């Protein structure tokens, strides 16, 4: 496993370490067939994709039986790293592009994840409810709220109210303006020291019904 992950998450079990270790070869193999990560970026898998995804685990420790939908998961980010980290949490990884879901599903099976299911679908068609929706730069926050607030359960079980947690980069001023009084924006440099994270943020918007 990349020492980077262990550095920031030293309490991983041996099983989790093995699962994280396996990701590089699996993504490299699958990415050669179906491009889910920029080919020049595959060597940065642990920094740019795995650790980036795990910033959500720095922000909140989900309790067991929490249900999470990863919208626009692509090759499985942030869903697969989070599913490794939170084995007692249930994840739905959703994407409208079938070949990307295939890669995420195959990798999930290869590392033995038991807490993940997959949907080749558009989020607008998903009717089930979840405690949290997570995503990584898939769409603007207003659009994400519009398409997923129907999926947020009104029954809360975590330390934070149910809602949307997304990972974004750049200037978010315009995007978060409609939610100024409710949204929380955390620079990822709060959690990680690497320069890659200097322009990256975690955005949390509670959805109270």
mmCIF file of C-alpha atoms in Angstrom:
data_model
loop_
_atom_site.group_PDB
_atom_site.id
_atom_site.type_symbol
_atom_site.label_atom_id
_atom_site.label_comp_id
_atom_site.label_asym_id
_atom_site.label_seq_id
_atom_site.Cartn_x
_atom_site.Cartn_y
_atom_site.Cartn_z
ATOM 1 C CA UNK A 1 0.000 0.000 0.000
ATOM 2 C CA UNK A 2 1.136 3.520 -0.651
ATOM 3 C CA UNK A 3 2.841 4.779 2.496
ATOM 4 C CA UNK A 4 0.865 7.941 1.907
ATOM 5 C CA UNK A 5 -2.377 6.278 2.989
ATOM 6 C CA UNK A 6 -0.798 4.661 6.022
ATOM 7 C CA UNK A 7 0.781 7.968 7.005
ATOM 8 C CA UNK A 8 -2.594 9.674 7.296
ATOM 9 C CA UNK A 9 -4.605 6.637 8.418
ATOM 10 C CA UNK A 10 -2.283 4.640 10.703
ATOM 11 C CA UNK A 11 -5.061 2.575 12.317
ATOM 12 C CA UNK A 12 -6.055 0.636 9.189
ATOM 13 C CA UNK A 13 -6.450 -3.104 9.689
ATOM 14 C CA UNK A 14 -4.169 -5.493 7.845
ATOM 15 C CA UNK A 15 -7.093 -6.471 5.629
ATOM 16 C CA UNK A 16 -7.761 -2.841 4.713
ATOM 17 C CA UNK A 17 -4.069 -2.326 3.989
ATOM 18 C CA UNK A 18 -4.101 -5.285 1.606
ATOM 19 C CA UNK A 19 -7.200 -3.912 -0.124
ATOM 20 C CA UNK A 20 -5.591 -0.508 -0.606
ATOM 21 C CA UNK A 21 -2.362 -2.185 -1.741
ATOM 22 C CA UNK A 22 -4.221 -4.077 -4.456
ATOM 23 C CA UNK A 23 -5.732 -0.983 -6.049
ATOM 24 C CA UNK A 24 -2.698 0.155 -8.026
ATOM 25 C CA UNK A 25 -2.214 -3.009 -10.069
ATOM 26 C CA UNK A 26 -5.954 -3.427 -10.579
ATOM 27 C CA UNK A 27 -6.488 0.124 -11.792
ATOM 28 C CA UNK A 28 -3.400 -0.029 -13.983
ATOM 29 C CA UNK A 29 -4.637 -3.242 -15.594
ATOM 30 C CA UNK A 30 -8.218 -2.067 -16.108
ATOM 31 C CA UNK A 31 -7.223 1.432 -17.154
ATOM 32 C CA UNK A 32 -5.257 -0.033 -20.054
ATOM 33 C CA UNK A 33 -8.546 -1.495 -21.352
ATOM 34 C CA UNK A 34 -11.077 1.143 -20.296
ATOM 35 C CA UNK A 35 -9.858 4.639 -19.557
ATOM 36 C CA UNK A 36 -11.245 5.726 -16.178
ATOM 37 C CA UNK A 37 -8.174 7.651 -15.004
ATOM 38 C CA UNK A 38 -5.947 9.833 -17.160
ATOM 39 C CA UNK A 39 -3.154 7.489 -18.272
ATOM 40 C CA UNK A 40 -0.494 9.990 -17.292
ATOM 41 C CA UNK A 41 -2.133 10.202 -13.859
ATOM 42 C CA UNK A 42 -2.187 6.494 -12.983
ATOM 43 C CA UNK A 43 1.128 6.749 -11.120
ATOM 44 C CA UNK A 44 -0.508 9.343 -8.880
ATOM 45 C CA UNK A 45 -3.391 7.003 -8.048
ATOM 46 C CA UNK A 46 -2.890 7.083 -4.286
ATOM 47 C CA UNK A 47 -2.395 10.840 -4.005
ATOM 48 C CA UNK A 48 -4.825 12.185 -6.597
ATOM 49 C CA UNK A 49 -7.595 9.625 -6.248
ATOM 50 C CA UNK A 50 -7.406 7.416 -3.151
ATOM 51 C CA UNK A 51 -6.207 9.948 -0.579
ATOM 52 C CA UNK A 52 -8.373 12.641 -2.153
ATOM 53 C CA UNK A 53 -11.410 10.374 -1.710
ATOM 54 C CA UNK A 54 -10.453 9.629 1.887
ATOM 55 C CA UNK A 55 -10.605 13.300 2.836
ATOM 56 C CA UNK A 56 -14.282 12.535 3.493
ATOM 57 C CA UNK A 57 -13.162 10.063 6.178
ATOM 58 C CA UNK A 58 -11.186 12.869 7.811
ATOM 59 C CA UNK A 59 -14.301 15.033 7.858
ATOM 60 C CA UNK A 60 -16.794 12.497 9.222
ATOM 61 C CA UNK A 61 -16.693 9.029 10.724
ATOM 62 C CA UNK A 62 -19.838 7.351 9.427
ATOM 63 C CA UNK A 63 -21.590 5.040 11.879
ATOM 64 C CA UNK A 64 -22.400 1.456 10.927
ATOM 65 C CA UNK A 65 -25.369 0.898 8.620
ATOM 66 C CA UNK A 66 -25.119 4.408 7.172
ATOM 67 C CA UNK A 67 -26.232 4.392 3.529
ATOM 68 C CA UNK A 68 -24.263 6.441 1.012
ATOM 69 C CA UNK A 69 -24.752 7.084 -2.692
ATOM 70 C CA UNK A 70 -21.699 8.027 -4.767
ATOM 71 C CA UNK A 71 -23.006 10.020 -7.729
ATOM 72 C CA UNK A 72 -20.945 9.904 -10.916
ATOM 73 C CA UNK A 73 -18.485 7.481 -9.375
ATOM 74 C CA UNK A 74 -16.551 6.965 -12.618
ATOM 75 C CA UNK A 75 -13.956 4.316 -11.853
ATOM 76 C CA UNK A 76 -15.046 4.165 -8.215
ATOM 77 C CA UNK A 77 -14.051 7.433 -6.547
ATOM 78 C CA UNK A 78 -14.698 8.359 -3.826
ATOM 79 C CA UNK A 79 -16.839 5.255 -3.262
ATOM 80 C CA UNK A 80 -14.306 2.416 -3.345
ATOM 81 C CA UNK A 81 -11.728 3.974 -0.975
ATOM 82 C CA UNK A 82 -14.550 4.943 1.394
ATOM 83 C CA UNK A 83 -16.047 1.446 1.234
ATOM 84 C CA UNK A 84 -12.666 -0.018 2.203
ATOM 85 C CA UNK A 85 -12.350 2.448 5.062
ATOM 86 C CA UNK A 86 -15.933 2.000 6.326
ATOM 87 C CA UNK A 87 -16.744 -1.727 5.951
ATOM 88 C CA UNK A 88 -19.920 -1.398 8.069
ATOM 89 C CA UNK A 89 -21.366 1.292 5.793
ATOM 90 C CA UNK A 90 -23.463 0.515 2.708
ATOM 91 C CA UNK A 91 -22.544 2.178 -0.591
ATOM 92 C CA UNK A 92 -24.296 2.566 -3.922
ATOM 93 C CA UNK A 93 -21.902 3.614 -6.690
ATOM 94 C CA UNK A 94 -23.820 5.135 -9.578
ATOM 95 C CA UNK A 95 -22.698 6.297 -13.005
ATOM 96 C CA UNK A 96 -24.426 6.822 -16.330
ATOM 97 C CA UNK A 97 -21.468 5.336 -18.250
ATOM 98 C CA UNK A 98 -21.644 1.557 -18.216
ATOM 99 C CA UNK A 99 -17.988 0.811 -18.932
ATOM 100 C CA UNK A 100 -16.902 2.896 -15.937
ATOM 101 C CA UNK A 101 -19.304 1.037 -13.662
ATOM 102 C CA UNK A 102 -17.884 -2.226 -15.030
ATOM 103 C CA UNK A 103 -14.359 -1.223 -13.979
ATOM 104 C CA UNK A 104 -15.482 -0.127 -10.515
ATOM 105 C CA UNK A 105 -17.495 -3.318 -10.065
ATOM 106 C CA UNK A 106 -14.656 -5.593 -11.187
ATOM 107 C CA UNK A 107 -12.169 -3.879 -8.879
ATOM 108 C CA UNK A 108 -14.608 -4.030 -5.975
ATOM 109 C CA UNK A 109 -15.062 -7.767 -6.527
ATOM 110 C CA UNK A 110 -11.316 -8.338 -6.874
ATOM 111 C CA UNK A 111 -10.582 -6.824 -3.459
ATOM 112 C CA UNK A 112 -13.540 -8.551 -1.824
ATOM 113 C CA UNK A 113 -15.733 -5.596 -0.927
ATOM 114 C CA UNK A 114 -19.013 -6.802 0.573
ATOM 115 C CA UNK A 115 -20.652 -3.440 1.234
ATOM 116 C CA UNK A 116 -20.975 -1.996 -2.271
ATOM 117 C CA UNK A 117 -23.533 -2.232 -5.043
ATOM 118 C CA UNK A 118 -23.491 -0.597 -8.446
ATOM 119 C CA UNK A 119 -26.001 1.097 -10.713
ATOM 120 C CA UNK A 120 -25.566 1.958 -14.381
ATOM 121 C CA UNK A 121 -28.083 4.758 -14.339
ATOM 122 C CA UNK A 122 -28.667 8.478 -14.143
ATOM 123 C CA UNK A 123 -29.175 9.866 -10.656
ATOM 124 C CA UNK A 124 -32.453 11.454 -11.735
ATOM 125 C CA UNK A 125 -33.894 7.932 -12.005
ATOM 126 C CA UNK A 126 -32.685 6.727 -8.607
ATOM 127 C CA UNK A 127 -35.569 6.655 -6.123
ATOM 128 C CA UNK A 128 -33.976 5.132 -3.012
ATOM 129 C CA UNK A 129 -32.990 7.235 -0.008
ATOM 130 C CA UNK A 130 -29.576 7.545 1.616
ATOM 131 C CA UNK A 131 -28.030 9.270 4.591
ATOM 132 C CA UNK A 132 -25.420 11.010 2.476
ATOM 133 C CA UNK A 133 -24.709 11.686 -1.165
ATOM 134 C CA UNK A 134 -21.018 11.978 -2.040
ATOM 135 C CA UNK A 135 -19.413 13.021 -5.301
ATOM 136 C CA UNK A 136 -16.170 14.229 -6.764
ATOM 137 C CA UNK A 137 -16.497 17.249 -9.072
ATOM 138 C CA UNK A 138 -19.337 15.682 -11.047
ATOM 139 C CA UNK A 139 -21.641 18.693 -11.344
ATOM 140 C CA UNK A 140 -22.185 22.090 -9.783
ATOM 141 C CA UNK A 141 -23.505 22.158 -6.222
ATOM 142 C CA UNK A 142 -26.880 23.687 -7.215
ATOM 143 C CA UNK A 143 -27.330 20.959 -9.832
ATOM 144 C CA UNK A 144 -26.283 18.256 -7.377
ATOM 145 C CA UNK A 145 -28.791 19.532 -4.826
ATOM 146 C CA UNK A 146 -31.534 19.681 -7.433
ATOM 147 C CA UNK A 147 -30.991 16.096 -8.586
ATOM 148 C CA UNK A 148 -30.239 14.391 -5.257
ATOM 149 C CA UNK A 149 -32.150 16.104 -2.454
ATOM 150 C CA UNK A 150 -35.009 13.671 -3.117
ATOM 151 C CA UNK A 151 -32.593 10.878 -2.183
ATOM 152 C CA UNK A 152 -31.591 12.250 1.237
ATOM 153 C CA UNK A 153 -33.303 10.478 4.125
ATOM 154 C CA UNK A 154 -34.999 12.540 6.826
ATOM 155 C CA UNK A 155 -33.870 10.044 9.495
ATOM 156 C CA UNK A 156 -30.490 11.072 10.904
ATOM 157 C CA UNK A 157 -28.069 8.688 12.631
ATOM 158 C CA UNK A 158 -24.636 10.317 12.317
ATOM 159 C CA UNK A 159 -22.953 13.112 14.261
ATOM 160 C CA UNK A 160 -23.720 15.464 11.372
ATOM 161 C CA UNK A 161 -27.133 15.861 9.734
ATOM 162 C CA UNK A 162 -27.691 13.954 6.499
ATOM 163 C CA UNK A 163 -26.711 15.789 3.360
ATOM 164 C CA UNK A 164 -24.325 16.178 0.460
ATOM 165 C CA UNK A 165 -20.540 15.902 0.715
ATOM 166 C CA UNK A 166 -18.590 16.711 -2.416
ATOM 167 C CA UNK A 167 -14.957 17.206 -3.332
ATOM 168 C CA UNK A 168 -14.205 20.219 -5.489
ATOM 169 C CA UNK A 169 -11.362 22.401 -6.690
ATOM 170 C CA UNK A 170 -10.880 26.029 -7.604
ATOM 171 C CA UNK A 171 -12.956 29.083 -6.755
ATOM 172 C CA UNK A 172 -16.311 28.027 -5.316
ATOM 173 C CA UNK A 173 -17.667 31.505 -4.550
ATOM 174 C CA UNK A 174 -20.374 31.529 -7.223
ATOM 175 C CA UNK A 175 -21.284 27.875 -6.782
ATOM 176 C CA UNK A 176 -21.926 28.023 -3.041
ATOM 177 C CA UNK A 177 -23.614 31.430 -3.052
ATOM 178 C CA UNK A 178 -27.205 30.047 -2.986
ATOM 179 C CA UNK A 179 -26.330 28.087 0.166
ATOM 180 C CA UNK A 180 -24.184 30.656 1.995
ATOM 181 C CA UNK A 181 -25.887 30.261 5.365
ATOM 182 C CA UNK A 182 -25.793 26.460 5.416
ATOM 183 C CA UNK A 183 -22.796 25.238 3.441
ATOM 184 C CA UNK A 184 -19.463 24.339 5.018
ATOM 185 C CA UNK A 185 -16.293 24.547 2.898
ATOM 186 C CA UNK A 186 -13.116 22.961 4.242
ATOM 187 C CA UNK A 187 -9.732 23.339 2.507
ATOM 188 C CA UNK A 188 -8.168 19.898 2.163
ATOM 189 C CA UNK A 189 -4.898 21.356 3.411
ATOM 190 C CA UNK A 190 -6.650 21.097 6.787
ATOM 191 C CA UNK A 191 -6.061 17.350 6.537
ATOM 192 C CA UNK A 192 -3.183 16.821 4.100
ATOM 193 C CA UNK A 193 0.175 18.539 3.558
ATOM 194 C CA UNK A 194 0.810 17.779 -0.119
ATOM 195 C CA UNK A 195 0.740 20.722 -2.592
ATOM 196 C CA UNK A 196 -1.843 18.854 -4.707
ATOM 197 C CA UNK A 197 -4.473 19.713 -2.095
ATOM 198 C CA UNK A 198 -3.828 23.460 -2.028
ATOM 199 C CA UNK A 199 -6.696 24.176 -4.435
ATOM 200 C CA UNK A 200 -8.988 21.370 -3.254
ATOM 201 C CA UNK A 201 -11.965 21.617 -0.912
ATOM 202 C CA UNK A 202 -14.560 19.472 0.798
ATOM 203 C CA UNK A 203 -18.046 20.943 0.609
ATOM 204 C CA UNK A 204 -20.735 19.804 3.051
ATOM 205 C CA UNK A 205 -24.356 20.849 2.717
ATOM 206 C CA UNK A 206 -26.858 19.476 5.235
ATOM 207 C CA UNK A 207 -30.268 18.668 3.775
ATOM 208 C CA UNK A 208 -32.866 19.055 6.504
ATOM 209 C CA UNK A 209 -36.378 17.959 5.640
#
